[in-house]
Amino acid sequence: MRDNVRDKIIGGLIFLIALIYLCLAFGNVNDYGITFDEPQHFAIGDKYFNFYRTGHLDFHDNIPIINKHLDFYSALLQVPPFIMSPFANILSAISCYVFFQKLQIFSSISAHHIIIPILVTIFIPVFYWFVKKHWNSYVGLLAVLSLLTYPRFFGHSFNNIKDIPEIIIFSITIFLFAEWIISKRIIFLYFSLISWGLAFATKMDAVLIPVILLIWLIPTIYRRIIDKEFFNPKILLHLVASSFIAILVVVACYPPLLTSQSGGRGKFLMLILNYIYSIGTNTSTSWNLYAPTQILYVTPIIMLFFFFIGFGELIKKLPGNDLGLLLIIWLLFPIIRHSFPNTNHYDVLRHFLVFIVPFVVILSIGLVYLSEKLAKHIKLKKE
């Protein structure tokens, strides 16, 4: 009974936190300017959104022309494969259409940006729900607060239209897949693959999701082989069907593939693969500690302290703690990937910020663990 009351109070706090954050965002978004690569993202988002509305798509014109909106369209956007992974750009264009063109409550730049804190506000209760369900409401509350107060996440959540949406959709994809594995409810698999399609249509980092999940499932697959539990053919059919849906989602979010603008879909797909390879590699880099050192530079010391305690607790409970293992893999893989030779590094933490969600869950586990130990010690001392 007491736990139910506690959970209801904390649940109410979560919605209050989300509301306060959103109000702060609406009052604060005008103070954030445009980042160096946003002009091209705004321009392609507006063009693709116009395609969905009118059916017109020509990379050699500057349509749509939006009244009192800066014209960011340039020759750079006329080169195939144009702008990859445009889903967040399209959401930003919709946001600009609503808040700048229709409601006229923000400048065009702020209207493009306001979708980011709206997405964060939606993510807050989803994040809390997942952590509360698999740990407890205290860990969920602390994870939400830690995420919102992590300096780079908070700052980027007002004017980074690619990385923050990617963190959100990336995380939701993993939440849904984990729910499928734990609950065996096939609907979560379909939602997870749809979410993966949106993540891939947002940023190329989504290619890491299948790798993270496959590594996580290796112990489960091994146990099934040892126990001679055969793979259910129905699961394979669902995987194929949901993967096909994910591909359709990616295509639907990428207008050149829906029109003759691609100049041949096979050739266009090769351009996409070449683009992914070129943007992610740099032959001048060797083995390095770029990612962990950047994390140490920008993370508050108190967060690092609780993180190491939580990480130690998760390690102690392995094996047998499947979600703990998922958090560790999800945290480490994006960081380790940036330690490999020939990996391209730029703009410090932003390009591997997907580590932040498991990071704040682990530090919250550490904080709750330490609090419980301290409370028990004080109680024993009083007795």
Short mmCIF file of C-alpha atoms in Angstrom, two decimals:
data_model
loop_
_atom_site.label_atom_id
_atom_site.label_comp_id
_atom_site.label_asym_id
_atom_site.label_seq_id
_atom_site.Cartn_x
_atom_site.Cartn_y
_atom_site.Cartn_z
CA MET A 1 0.00 0.00 0.00
CA ARG A 2 2.80 2.37 0.99
CA ASP A 3 4.69 1.51 -2.22
CA ASN A 4 1.63 2.34 -4.32
CA VAL A 5 1.27 5.74 -2.64
CA ARG A 6 4.99 6.40 -3.12
CA ASP A 7 4.84 5.43 -6.80
CA LYS A 8 1.81 7.69 -7.38
CA ILE A 9 3.56 10.63 -5.72
CA ILE A 10 6.74 10.09 -7.73
CA GLY A 11 4.69 9.59 -10.91
CA GLY A 12 3.04 12.97 -10.25
CA LEU A 13 6.48 14.49 -9.70
CA ILE A 14 7.63 13.13 -13.07
CA PHE A 15 4.78 14.86 -14.90
CA LEU A 16 5.47 18.05 -12.93
CA ILE A 17 9.16 17.88 -13.89
CA ALA A 18 8.20 17.36 -17.54
CA LEU A 19 5.84 20.34 -17.40
CA ILE A 20 8.44 22.59 -15.73
CA TYR A 21 11.04 21.58 -18.31
CA LEU A 22 8.64 22.32 -21.19
CA CYS A 23 7.72 25.74 -19.74
CA LEU A 24 11.43 26.47 -19.30
CA ALA A 25 12.03 25.43 -22.90
CA PHE A 26 9.29 27.70 -24.27
CA GLY A 27 10.79 30.60 -22.32
CA ASN A 28 14.39 29.72 -23.07
CA VAL A 29 14.49 28.51 -26.67
CA ASN A 30 14.79 32.06 -28.08
CA ASP A 31 18.14 32.43 -26.28
CA TYR A 32 19.69 29.63 -28.35
CA GLY A 33 21.11 30.38 -31.79
CA ILE A 34 21.67 28.27 -34.87
CA THR A 35 24.45 25.66 -34.96
CA PHE A 36 26.96 25.38 -37.81
CA ASP A 37 25.23 22.62 -39.82
CA GLU A 38 21.61 23.48 -39.07
CA PRO A 39 20.99 25.72 -42.14
CA GLN A 40 21.22 22.71 -44.46
CA HIS A 41 19.11 20.58 -42.11
CA PHE A 42 16.42 23.26 -41.89
CA ALA A 43 16.42 23.68 -45.68
CA ILE A 44 16.13 19.98 -46.51
CA GLY A 45 13.49 19.49 -43.80
CA ASP A 46 11.38 22.28 -45.26
CA LYS A 47 11.79 20.84 -48.78
CA TYR A 48 10.84 17.30 -47.73
CA PHE A 49 7.87 18.51 -45.64
CA ASN A 50 6.71 20.51 -48.65
CA PHE A 51 6.94 17.30 -50.71
CA TYR A 52 4.60 15.49 -48.31
CA ARG A 53 2.16 18.40 -48.48
CA THR A 54 2.25 19.14 -52.23
CA GLY A 55 4.01 16.26 -54.01
CA HIS A 56 6.60 18.68 -55.44
CA LEU A 57 10.30 17.77 -55.10
CA ASP A 58 13.03 19.30 -57.24
CA PHE A 59 16.51 19.72 -55.79
CA HIS A 60 17.37 22.37 -58.40
CA ASP A 61 14.83 24.91 -57.17
CA ASN A 62 14.50 26.67 -53.82
CA ILE A 63 10.86 25.73 -53.22
CA PRO A 64 9.34 26.16 -50.69
CA ILE A 65 9.80 29.89 -50.26
CA ILE A 66 8.56 30.74 -46.77
CA ASN A 67 7.68 34.35 -45.97
CA LYS A 68 10.13 35.99 -43.50
CA HIS A 69 12.08 32.72 -43.25
CA LEU A 70 15.79 32.86 -44.06
CA ASP A 71 16.63 31.04 -47.32
CA PHE A 72 19.13 28.35 -46.33
CA TYR A 73 18.89 26.31 -49.53
CA SER A 74 22.27 25.95 -51.27
CA ALA A 75 24.09 24.00 -53.99
CA LEU A 76 25.34 21.61 -51.28
CA LEU A 77 21.83 20.17 -51.03
CA GLN A 78 21.65 19.42 -54.77
CA VAL A 79 24.31 16.69 -54.56
CA PRO A 80 23.14 13.07 -54.07
CA PRO A 81 22.50 11.48 -51.64
CA PHE A 82 21.34 14.96 -50.53
CA ILE A 83 20.85 15.04 -46.74
CA MET A 84 20.87 11.59 -45.17
CA SER A 85 18.53 10.55 -42.34
CA PRO A 86 16.14 13.53 -42.56
CA PHE A 87 13.37 12.43 -40.16
CA ALA A 88 14.33 14.92 -37.41
CA ASN A 89 14.71 17.65 -40.06
CA ILE A 90 11.16 16.95 -41.25
CA LEU A 91 9.86 17.11 -37.65
CA SER A 92 11.69 20.42 -37.30
CA ALA A 93 10.01 21.71 -40.47
CA ILE A 94 6.59 20.67 -39.14
CA SER A 95 7.40 22.48 -35.90
CA CYS A 96 8.36 25.61 -37.86
CA TYR A 97 5.16 25.36 -39.91
CA VAL A 98 3.02 25.21 -36.74
CA PHE A 99 4.81 27.67 -34.44
CA PHE A 100 6.19 30.17 -37.00
CA GLN A 101 3.96 30.11 -40.09
CA LYS A 102 0.62 29.40 -38.41
CA LEU A 103 0.75 30.45 -34.74
CA GLN A 104 3.53 33.05 -35.18
CA ILE A 105 4.70 32.72 -31.57
CA PHE A 106 8.38 32.04 -32.34
CA SER A 107 10.98 33.23 -34.81
CA SER A 108 11.67 30.77 -37.64
CA ILE A 109 14.85 29.48 -35.94
CA SER A 110 13.21 29.01 -32.53
CA ALA A 111 10.20 27.38 -34.20
CA HIS A 112 12.52 24.85 -35.84
CA HIS A 113 14.13 24.19 -32.44
CA ILE A 114 11.07 23.90 -30.20
CA ILE A 115 10.33 20.37 -31.42
CA ILE A 116 13.44 19.17 -29.54
CA PRO A 117 12.21 19.99 -25.99
CA ILE A 118 8.73 18.76 -26.99
CA LEU A 119 10.28 15.37 -27.83
CA VAL A 120 12.27 15.44 -24.56
CA THR A 121 9.05 16.17 -22.63
CA ILE A 122 7.36 13.15 -24.25
CA PHE A 123 10.42 10.99 -23.51
CA ILE A 124 10.53 11.84 -19.78
CA PRO A 125 7.51 9.70 -18.70
CA VAL A 126 8.48 6.92 -21.14
CA PHE A 127 11.97 6.80 -19.66
CA TYR A 128 10.61 6.85 -16.12
CA TRP A 129 8.11 4.07 -16.90
CA PHE A 130 10.82 1.74 -18.21
CA VAL A 131 13.26 2.34 -15.34
CA LYS A 132 10.53 2.16 -12.66
CA LYS A 133 9.19 -1.10 -14.09
CA HIS A 134 12.57 -2.85 -14.10
CA TRP A 135 14.22 -1.20 -11.09
CA ASN A 136 12.07 1.05 -8.90
CA SER A 137 10.48 4.50 -8.81
CA TYR A 138 13.42 6.08 -6.94
CA VAL A 139 15.87 4.98 -9.63
CA GLY A 140 13.40 6.21 -12.27
CA LEU A 141 13.03 9.63 -10.68
CA LEU A 142 16.79 10.06 -10.23
CA ALA A 143 17.48 8.88 -13.79
CA VAL A 144 15.10 11.52 -15.19
CA LEU A 145 16.62 14.28 -13.02
CA SER A 146 20.16 13.18 -13.92
CA LEU A 147 19.37 13.18 -17.63
CA LEU A 148 17.86 16.67 -17.54
CA THR A 149 20.72 18.08 -15.47
CA TYR A 150 23.54 16.48 -17.46
CA PRO A 151 25.11 19.65 -18.90
CA ARG A 152 25.59 18.56 -22.51
CA PHE A 153 22.14 16.97 -22.75
CA PHE A 154 20.41 20.01 -21.24
CA GLY A 155 22.23 22.43 -23.53
CA HIS A 156 21.72 20.38 -26.70
CA SER A 157 18.03 19.89 -25.92
CA PHE A 158 17.30 23.44 -27.07
CA ASN A 159 19.08 23.61 -30.43
CA ASN A 160 20.36 20.23 -31.63
CA ILE A 161 17.77 18.88 -34.06
CA LYS A 162 19.67 15.67 -34.90
CA ASP A 163 21.39 14.23 -31.83
CA ILE A 164 18.70 14.73 -29.17
CA PRO A 165 15.92 13.15 -31.29
CA GLU A 166 18.34 10.33 -32.08
CA ILE A 167 19.05 9.71 -28.38
CA ILE A 168 15.31 9.59 -27.69
CA ILE A 169 14.34 7.27 -30.56
CA PHE A 170 17.50 5.14 -30.09
CA SER A 171 16.56 4.63 -26.42
CA ILE A 172 12.88 3.89 -27.09
CA THR A 173 13.92 1.26 -29.66
CA ILE A 174 16.02 -0.53 -27.03
CA PHE A 175 13.29 -0.20 -24.38
CA LEU A 176 10.73 -1.79 -26.71
CA PHE A 177 13.04 -4.60 -27.81
CA ALA A 178 13.90 -5.39 -24.17
CA GLU A 179 10.18 -5.46 -23.37
CA TRP A 180 9.66 -7.98 -26.18
CA ILE A 181 12.43 -10.24 -24.87
CA ILE A 182 11.19 -10.04 -21.27
CA SER A 183 7.40 -10.12 -21.79
CA LYS A 184 7.38 -12.30 -24.97
CA ARG A 185 4.64 -10.00 -26.34
CA ILE A 186 5.23 -9.83 -30.08
CA ILE A 187 3.69 -6.36 -30.39
CA PHE A 188 6.79 -4.91 -28.72
CA LEU A 189 8.97 -6.41 -31.46
CA TYR A 190 6.95 -4.63 -34.15
CA PHE A 191 7.00 -1.32 -32.28
CA SER A 192 10.75 -1.73 -31.69
CA LEU A 193 11.49 -2.28 -35.40
CA ILE A 194 9.26 0.66 -36.39
CA SER A 195 11.16 2.78 -33.86
CA TRP A 196 14.45 1.50 -35.29
CA GLY A 197 13.31 2.61 -38.75
CA LEU A 198 12.67 6.11 -37.36
CA ALA A 199 16.04 6.07 -35.56
CA PHE A 200 17.85 5.11 -38.78
CA ALA A 201 15.89 7.82 -40.60
CA THR A 202 17.17 10.27 -37.96
CA LYS A 203 20.88 9.44 -37.77
CA MET A 204 23.27 6.77 -38.96
CA ASP A 205 24.17 5.85 -35.36
CA ALA A 206 21.06 3.64 -35.40
CA VAL A 207 23.21 0.96 -37.07
CA LEU A 208 24.67 0.41 -33.59
CA ILE A 209 21.30 -0.73 -32.16
CA PRO A 210 21.21 -4.21 -33.78
CA VAL A 211 24.84 -4.77 -32.75
CA ILE A 212 24.15 -3.78 -29.12
CA LEU A 213 21.07 -6.00 -28.97
CA LEU A 214 22.79 -8.95 -30.65
CA ILE A 215 25.70 -8.80 -28.18
CA TRP A 216 23.17 -8.62 -25.34
CA LEU A 217 21.35 -11.72 -26.64
CA ILE A 218 24.49 -13.89 -27.03
CA PRO A 219 24.22 -15.41 -23.51
CA THR A 220 20.50 -16.13 -24.07
CA ILE A 221 21.16 -17.75 -27.45
CA TYR A 222 24.01 -19.79 -25.91
CA ARG A 223 21.76 -21.01 -23.06
CA ARG A 224 19.09 -22.06 -25.57
CA ILE A 225 21.65 -24.05 -27.58
CA ILE A 226 22.96 -25.77 -24.43
CA ASP A 227 19.40 -26.58 -23.27
CA LYS A 228 18.52 -27.77 -26.79
CA GLU A 229 15.66 -25.28 -27.04
CA PHE A 230 14.94 -24.84 -30.71
CA PHE A 231 14.22 -21.49 -32.27
CA ASN A 232 10.51 -20.89 -32.87
CA PRO A 233 9.90 -20.50 -36.65
CA LYS A 234 7.05 -18.07 -35.91
CA ILE A 235 9.56 -15.70 -34.32
CA LEU A 236 11.61 -15.75 -37.52
CA LEU A 237 8.52 -14.84 -39.54
CA HIS A 238 7.75 -11.95 -37.17
CA LEU A 239 11.38 -10.76 -37.41
CA VAL A 240 11.23 -10.77 -41.20
CA ALA A 241 7.83 -9.01 -41.26
CA SER A 242 8.81 -6.36 -38.71
CA SER A 243 12.16 -5.77 -40.47
CA PHE A 244 10.31 -5.24 -43.74
CA ILE A 245 8.08 -2.68 -42.01
CA ALA A 246 11.20 -0.95 -40.62
CA ILE A 247 12.60 -0.67 -44.18
CA LEU A 248 9.31 0.82 -45.37
CA VAL A 249 9.50 3.38 -42.53
CA VAL A 250 13.01 4.40 -43.61
CA VAL A 251 11.95 4.72 -47.25
CA ALA A 252 8.83 6.72 -46.31
CA CYS A 253 11.03 9.17 -44.39
CA TYR A 254 13.40 9.67 -47.33
CA PRO A 255 11.55 11.37 -50.24
CA PRO A 256 14.27 10.81 -52.92
CA LEU A 257 13.46 7.10 -52.69
CA LEU A 258 9.78 7.86 -53.29
CA THR A 259 10.39 9.83 -56.50
CA SER A 260 12.50 9.77 -59.64
CA GLN A 261 14.94 12.19 -57.95
CA SER A 262 17.14 9.30 -56.84
CA GLY A 263 18.29 8.68 -60.44
CA GLY A 264 18.01 4.91 -59.97
CA ARG A 265 17.44 3.33 -56.58
CA GLY A 266 20.31 0.82 -56.82
CA LYS A 267 22.85 3.51 -57.65
CA PHE A 268 21.35 5.77 -55.02
CA LEU A 269 21.67 3.09 -52.31
CA MET A 270 25.37 2.70 -53.22
CA LEU A 271 25.78 6.47 -52.74
CA ILE A 272 24.16 6.12 -49.30
CA LEU A 273 26.56 3.31 -48.31
CA ASN A 274 29.55 5.32 -49.55
CA TYR A 275 28.33 8.33 -47.58
CA ILE A 276 27.98 6.28 -44.38
CA TYR A 277 31.51 4.93 -44.82
CA SER A 278 33.09 8.29 -45.63
CA ILE A 279 31.45 10.22 -42.79
CA GLY A 280 32.29 7.57 -40.18
CA THR A 281 35.93 6.86 -41.03
CA ASN A 282 39.22 8.70 -40.82
CA THR A 283 42.36 6.81 -41.85
CA SER A 284 44.62 9.11 -39.78
CA THR A 285 43.30 7.93 -36.38
CA SER A 286 44.71 5.00 -34.40
CA TRP A 287 43.62 3.28 -31.18
CA ASN A 288 42.68 6.07 -28.80
CA LEU A 289 40.84 7.14 -25.64
CA TYR A 290 39.02 10.04 -27.27
CA ALA A 291 35.51 9.14 -26.07
CA PRO A 292 36.23 8.27 -22.40
CA THR A 293 38.44 11.34 -21.95
CA GLN A 294 35.73 13.62 -23.40
CA ILE A 295 33.20 12.09 -21.00
CA LEU A 296 35.54 12.68 -18.04
CA TYR A 297 36.08 16.30 -19.14
CA VAL A 298 32.41 17.31 -19.28
CA THR A 299 30.67 15.09 -16.69
CA PRO A 300 30.22 16.56 -13.18
CA ILE A 301 32.38 14.74 -10.64
CA ILE A 302 29.42 13.87 -8.41
CA MET A 303 27.76 12.09 -11.35
CA LEU A 304 30.94 10.13 -12.06
CA PHE A 305 31.16 9.14 -8.38
CA PHE A 306 27.66 7.66 -8.29
CA PHE A 307 28.14 6.12 -11.73
CA PHE A 308 31.18 4.10 -10.63
CA ILE A 309 29.27 2.84 -7.57
CA GLY A 310 26.31 1.82 -9.75
CA PHE A 311 28.58 0.23 -12.34
CA GLY A 312 30.26 -1.82 -9.63
CA GLU A 313 26.86 -3.00 -8.35
CA LEU A 314 25.78 -4.10 -11.83
CA ILE A 315 29.03 -5.99 -12.37
CA LYS A 316 28.62 -7.78 -9.02
CA LYS A 317 25.15 -9.00 -10.02
CA LEU A 318 26.31 -10.48 -13.35
CA PRO A 319 25.48 -13.06 -14.66
CA GLY A 320 21.75 -13.37 -14.17
CA ASN A 321 20.98 -9.66 -14.43
CA ASP A 322 19.95 -9.42 -18.09
CA LEU A 323 18.92 -5.76 -18.03
CA GLY A 324 22.06 -4.84 -16.13
CA LEU A 325 24.08 -6.48 -18.91
CA LEU A 326 22.08 -4.54 -21.52
CA LEU A 327 22.87 -1.25 -19.76
CA ILE A 328 26.58 -2.07 -19.69
CA ILE A 329 26.72 -3.04 -23.38
CA TRP A 330 24.61 -0.03 -24.40
CA LEU A 331 26.90 2.26 -22.41
CA LEU A 332 30.23 0.82 -23.53
CA PHE A 333 29.72 -0.02 -27.19
CA PRO A 334 29.30 3.56 -28.53
CA ILE A 335 32.29 4.63 -26.42
CA ILE A 336 34.52 1.72 -27.48
CA ARG A 337 33.57 2.23 -31.13
CA HIS A 338 35.18 5.68 -30.98
CA SER A 339 38.37 4.10 -29.63
CA PHE A 340 38.87 1.97 -32.77
CA PRO A 341 41.43 2.95 -35.41
CA ASN A 342 40.12 4.82 -38.47
CA THR A 343 37.10 6.21 -36.59
CA ASN A 344 36.14 9.77 -37.42
CA HIS A 345 35.98 12.17 -34.44
CA TYR A 346 34.48 15.64 -34.45
CA ASP A 347 32.51 17.95 -32.21
CA VAL A 348 33.58 16.12 -29.02
CA LEU A 349 30.75 14.40 -27.07
CA ARG A 350 27.85 15.05 -29.42
CA HIS A 351 28.41 12.12 -31.76
CA PHE A 352 28.36 9.41 -29.12
CA LEU A 353 25.89 11.01 -26.71
CA VAL A 354 23.64 7.93 -26.97
CA PHE A 355 25.65 6.58 -24.02
CA ILE A 356 23.94 9.12 -21.74
CA VAL A 357 20.70 7.18 -21.11
CA PRO A 358 22.32 4.00 -19.70
CA PHE A 359 24.87 6.22 -17.94
CA VAL A 360 22.22 8.11 -15.93
CA VAL A 361 20.35 4.88 -15.09
CA ILE A 362 23.57 3.34 -13.74
CA LEU A 363 24.46 6.42 -11.70
CA SER A 364 20.92 6.45 -10.27
CA ILE A 365 21.29 2.79 -9.28
CA GLY A 366 24.53 3.77 -7.53
CA LEU A 367 22.91 6.69 -5.73
CA VAL A 368 19.96 4.59 -4.50
CA TYR A 369 22.33 1.79 -3.41
CA LEU A 370 24.52 4.21 -1.46
CA SER A 371 21.48 5.88 0.12
CA GLU A 372 20.08 2.53 1.26
CA LYS A 373 23.44 1.52 2.73
CA LEU A 374 23.75 4.86 4.51
CA ALA A 375 20.18 4.66 5.86
CA LYS A 376 20.83 1.12 7.16
CA HIS A 377 24.08 2.24 8.81
CA ILE A 378 22.36 5.19 10.55
CA LYS A 379 19.52 2.94 11.73
CA LEU A 380 21.93 0.39 13.18
CA LYS A 381 23.86 3.16 14.88
CA LYS A 382 20.68 4.47 16.53
CA GLU A 383 19.78 1.00 17.76
#
